[in-house]
Amino acid sequence: LSGDRRRRLSTFVSGALRHFPGDVGLELDERGWVEYENLVDAVERNYDWAEPSHVAAVIATDPKGRFERTAEESDGTDDGRVRASYGHSVDVDLESEALCASDVPDELYHGTAPANLSSIREEGLQPMSRQHVHLSGTREAARQVGERHASAPVVLAVDAAAMLADGRRITKRGRETYTTDDVPPDYIRFP
Ligand code: HQG
């Protein structure tokens, strides 16, 4: 599978599980899961070159841990279920465990476009079109997230320790992504 095709499959699967399941004939349950087999069928309907093994590889080897898959039956009768681990715009409840202070770095980071700053100073970080605000564990990861929005992104530091101390919920999703409902401006350190 070429890098380009791998990226296209990853983008399609992310979109299908986060944003437009209905458009590709999928129905997520309230926890965001779909039958794995149905996802593979949806991919095959959209990409004539795609093989089931490509879908399996994209899901199993995602560098950011974007996907979660339940165990399959060893006798092949059930391929289990799959869901996106974060990033949803559709309304699902992933029922994640809230982390406690020892599991969260004191500081988390968020990369954004300079153009968003004045609004973020006023209203803090809001989920916008998604269900949660997404934060990164390192400045570098946040910068990469910000580069999706601007060539010279700004990295904001978020006082995660203070948020947790104030009873705000932070969960870890995927390998390097933290989510929370919103981040009021008081918890944000602007550059
Ligand atoms: C901005 C990727 C104005 C926010 C990443 C961001 C992430 C505001 C944009 C995940 C604002 C929303 C999500 C406010 C927030 N005023 N702008 N009050 N509050 N914003 O794409 O965090 O690679 O929905 O700064 O790694 O960039 O797809 O969120 O610029 O984990 O797996 O509104 O997507 O993961 O943009 O990215 P997005 P995001 P994947």
PDB file of C-alpha atoms and ligand atoms in Angstrom, residues 10 14 18-19 62 64-67 85-88 110-113 115-136 141-142 144-150 154 156 173 176-179 183, ligand 1:
ATOM      1  CA  SER A  10      -6.825   6.822   7.042  1.00  0.00           C
ATOM      2  CA  SER A  14     -11.352   8.950  10.367  1.00  0.00           C
ATOM      3  CA  ARG A  18     -15.915  10.893  13.408  1.00  0.00           C
ATOM      4  CA  HIS A  19     -17.972  13.038  11.082  1.00  0.00           C
ATOM      5  CA  ASP A  62      -2.059   4.343  13.222  1.00  0.00           C
ATOM      6  CA  LYS A  64      -1.584   8.582  16.814  1.00  0.00           C
ATOM      7  CA  GLY A  65      -3.789   5.736  18.010  1.00  0.00           C
ATOM      8  CA  ARG A  66      -6.773   7.228  16.172  1.00  0.00           C
ATOM      9  CA  PHE A  67      -8.745   3.957  16.174  1.00  0.00           C
ATOM     10  CA  SER A  85     -10.683   7.253  19.726  1.00  0.00           C
ATOM     11  CA  TYR A  86     -11.158  11.049  19.507  1.00  0.00           C
ATOM     12  CA  GLY A  87     -12.029  13.894  17.144  1.00  0.00           C
ATOM     13  CA  HIS A  88     -15.768  13.309  16.753  1.00  0.00           C
ATOM     14  CA  HIS A 110      -2.700  23.464  22.036  1.00  0.00           C
ATOM     15  CA  GLY A 111      -1.546  24.612  18.605  1.00  0.00           C
ATOM     16  CA  THR A 112      -3.721  27.058  16.746  1.00  0.00           C
ATOM     17  CA  ALA A 113      -3.722  29.748  14.080  1.00  0.00           C
ATOM     18  CA  ALA A 115      -6.010  34.497  13.726  1.00  0.00           C
ATOM     19  CA  ASN A 116      -7.896  32.600  16.470  1.00  0.00           C
ATOM     20  CA  LEU A 117      -6.042  34.216  19.364  1.00  0.00           C
ATOM     21  CA  SER A 118      -8.205  37.217  20.105  1.00  0.00           C
ATOM     22  CA  SER A 119     -11.294  35.059  20.266  1.00  0.00           C
ATOM     23  CA  ILE A 120      -9.523  32.436  22.415  1.00  0.00           C
ATOM     24  CA  ARG A 121      -8.440  35.198  24.832  1.00  0.00           C
ATOM     25  CA  GLU A 122     -12.087  36.136  25.243  1.00  0.00           C
ATOM     26  CA  GLU A 123     -13.872  32.794  25.395  1.00  0.00           C
ATOM     27  CA  GLY A 124     -11.093  30.285  25.962  1.00  0.00           C
ATOM     28  CA  LEU A 125     -10.681  27.120  23.909  1.00  0.00           C
ATOM     29  CA  GLN A 126     -14.037  25.840  22.689  1.00  0.00           C
ATOM     30  CA  PRO A 127     -14.743  22.533  20.927  1.00  0.00           C
ATOM     31  CA  MET A 128     -15.965  24.404  17.838  1.00  0.00           C
ATOM     32  CA  SER A 129     -17.331  21.743  15.449  1.00  0.00           C
ATOM     33  CA  ARG A 130     -16.120  18.809  17.571  1.00  0.00           C
ATOM     34  CA  GLN A 131     -17.399  17.315  20.826  1.00  0.00           C
ATOM     35  CA  HIS A 132     -14.285  18.247  22.836  1.00  0.00           C
ATOM     36  CA  VAL A 133     -11.262  20.499  22.920  1.00  0.00           C
ATOM     37  CA  HIS A 134      -8.151  18.544  21.915  1.00  0.00           C
ATOM     38  CA  LEU A 135      -4.828  19.116  23.702  1.00  0.00           C
ATOM     39  CA  SER A 136      -1.346  17.641  23.175  1.00  0.00           C
ATOM     40  CA  ALA A 141       2.834  17.654  18.883  1.00  0.00           C
ATOM     41  CA  ALA A 142       0.766  20.808  19.425  1.00  0.00           C
ATOM     42  CA  GLN A 144       1.990  19.918  14.307  1.00  0.00           C
ATOM     43  CA  VAL A 145      -1.710  20.146  15.127  1.00  0.00           C
ATOM     44  CA  GLY A 146      -1.526  23.930  14.671  1.00  0.00           C
ATOM     45  CA  GLU A 147       0.150  23.539  11.288  1.00  0.00           C
ATOM     46  CA  ARG A 148      -3.114  22.107   9.988  1.00  0.00           C
ATOM     47  CA  HIS A 149      -4.546  25.573  10.534  1.00  0.00           C
ATOM     48  CA  ALA A 150      -1.668  27.976   9.784  1.00  0.00           C
ATOM     49  CA  VAL A 154       0.925  29.536  17.917  1.00  0.00           C
ATOM     50  CA  LEU A 156      -0.645  27.805  23.895  1.00  0.00           C
ATOM     51  CA  ARG A 173      -7.529   9.434  23.955  1.00  0.00           C
ATOM     52  CA  GLU A 176      -0.871  11.567  22.539  1.00  0.00           C
ATOM     53  CA  THR A 177      -4.178  13.367  22.641  1.00  0.00           C
ATOM     54  CA  TYR A 178      -6.007  14.711  25.686  1.00  0.00           C
ATOM     55  CA  THR A 179      -9.591  15.912  25.567  1.00  0.00           C
ATOM     56  CA  VAL A 183     -10.589  25.546  28.557  1.00  0.00           C
TER      57      VAL A 183
HETATM   58  C1  HQG B   1      -9.775  26.830  17.312  1.00  0.00           C
HETATM   59  C2  HQG B   1      -6.231  16.257  14.946  1.00  0.00           C
HETATM   60  C3  HQG B   1     -11.543  30.775  17.823  1.00  0.00           C
HETATM   61  C4  HQG B   1      -8.764  25.776  17.712  1.00  0.00           C
HETATM   62  C5  HQG B   1      -5.392  16.907  16.024  1.00  0.00           C
HETATM   63  C6  HQG B   1      -8.550  25.066  16.394  1.00  0.00           C
HETATM   64  C7  HQG B   1      -6.315  17.036  17.196  1.00  0.00           C
HETATM   65  C8  HQG B   1     -10.983  28.663  18.451  1.00  0.00           C
HETATM   66  C9  HQG B   1      -9.906  25.182  15.704  1.00  0.00           C
HETATM   67  C10 HQG B   1      -7.703  16.972  16.618  1.00  0.00           C
HETATM   68  C11 HQG B   1     -11.566  28.841  19.724  1.00  0.00           C
HETATM   69  C12 HQG B   1     -10.676  23.896  15.704  1.00  0.00           C
HETATM   70  C13 HQG B   1      -8.412  18.277  16.764  1.00  0.00           C
HETATM   71  C14 HQG B   1     -12.157  30.086  19.980  1.00  0.00           C
HETATM   72  C15 HQG B   1     -10.763  26.854  19.664  1.00  0.00           C
HETATM   73  N1  HQG B   1     -12.114  31.021  19.019  1.00  0.00           N
HETATM   74  N2  HQG B   1     -10.963  29.621  17.515  1.00  0.00           N
HETATM   75  N3  HQG B   1     -12.732  30.358  21.158  1.00  0.00           N
HETATM   76  N4  HQG B   1     -11.423  27.712  20.440  1.00  0.00           N
HETATM   77  N5  HQG B   1     -10.488  27.418  18.451  1.00  0.00           N
HETATM   78  O1  HQG B   1      -9.516  20.798  13.854  1.00  0.00           O
HETATM   79  O2  HQG B   1      -7.610  20.945  18.079  1.00  0.00           O
HETATM   80  O3  HQG B   1      -4.757  14.161  13.095  1.00  0.00           O
HETATM   81  O4  HQG B   1     -11.575  21.086  15.298  1.00  0.00           O
HETATM   82  O5  HQG B   1      -7.596  26.374  18.219  1.00  0.00           O
HETATM   83  O6  HQG B   1      -4.252  16.156  16.337  1.00  0.00           O
HETATM   84  O7  HQG B   1      -6.988  21.660  15.713  1.00  0.00           O
HETATM   85  O8  HQG B   1      -7.219  14.366  12.833  1.00  0.00           O
HETATM   86  O9  HQG B   1      -9.368  21.110  16.386  1.00  0.00           O
HETATM   87  O10 HQG B   1      -7.573  25.724  15.624  1.00  0.00           O
HETATM   88  O11 HQG B   1      -6.138  16.026  18.142  1.00  0.00           O
HETATM   89  O12 HQG B   1      -6.238  12.597  14.284  1.00  0.00           O
HETATM   90  O13 HQG B   1     -10.648  26.154  16.440  1.00  0.00           O
HETATM   91  O14 HQG B   1      -7.547  16.668  15.232  1.00  0.00           O
HETATM   92  O15 HQG B   1      -6.149  14.879  15.041  1.00  0.00           O
HETATM   93  O16 HQG B   1     -10.022  22.993  14.845  1.00  0.00           O
HETATM   94  O17 HQG B   1      -7.637  19.326  16.158  1.00  0.00           O
HETATM   95  P1  HQG B   1     -10.168  21.440  15.010  1.00  0.00           P
HETATM   96  P2  HQG B   1      -7.822  20.842  16.615  1.00  0.00           P
HETATM   97  P3  HQG B   1      -6.080  13.958  13.735  1.00  0.00           P
END
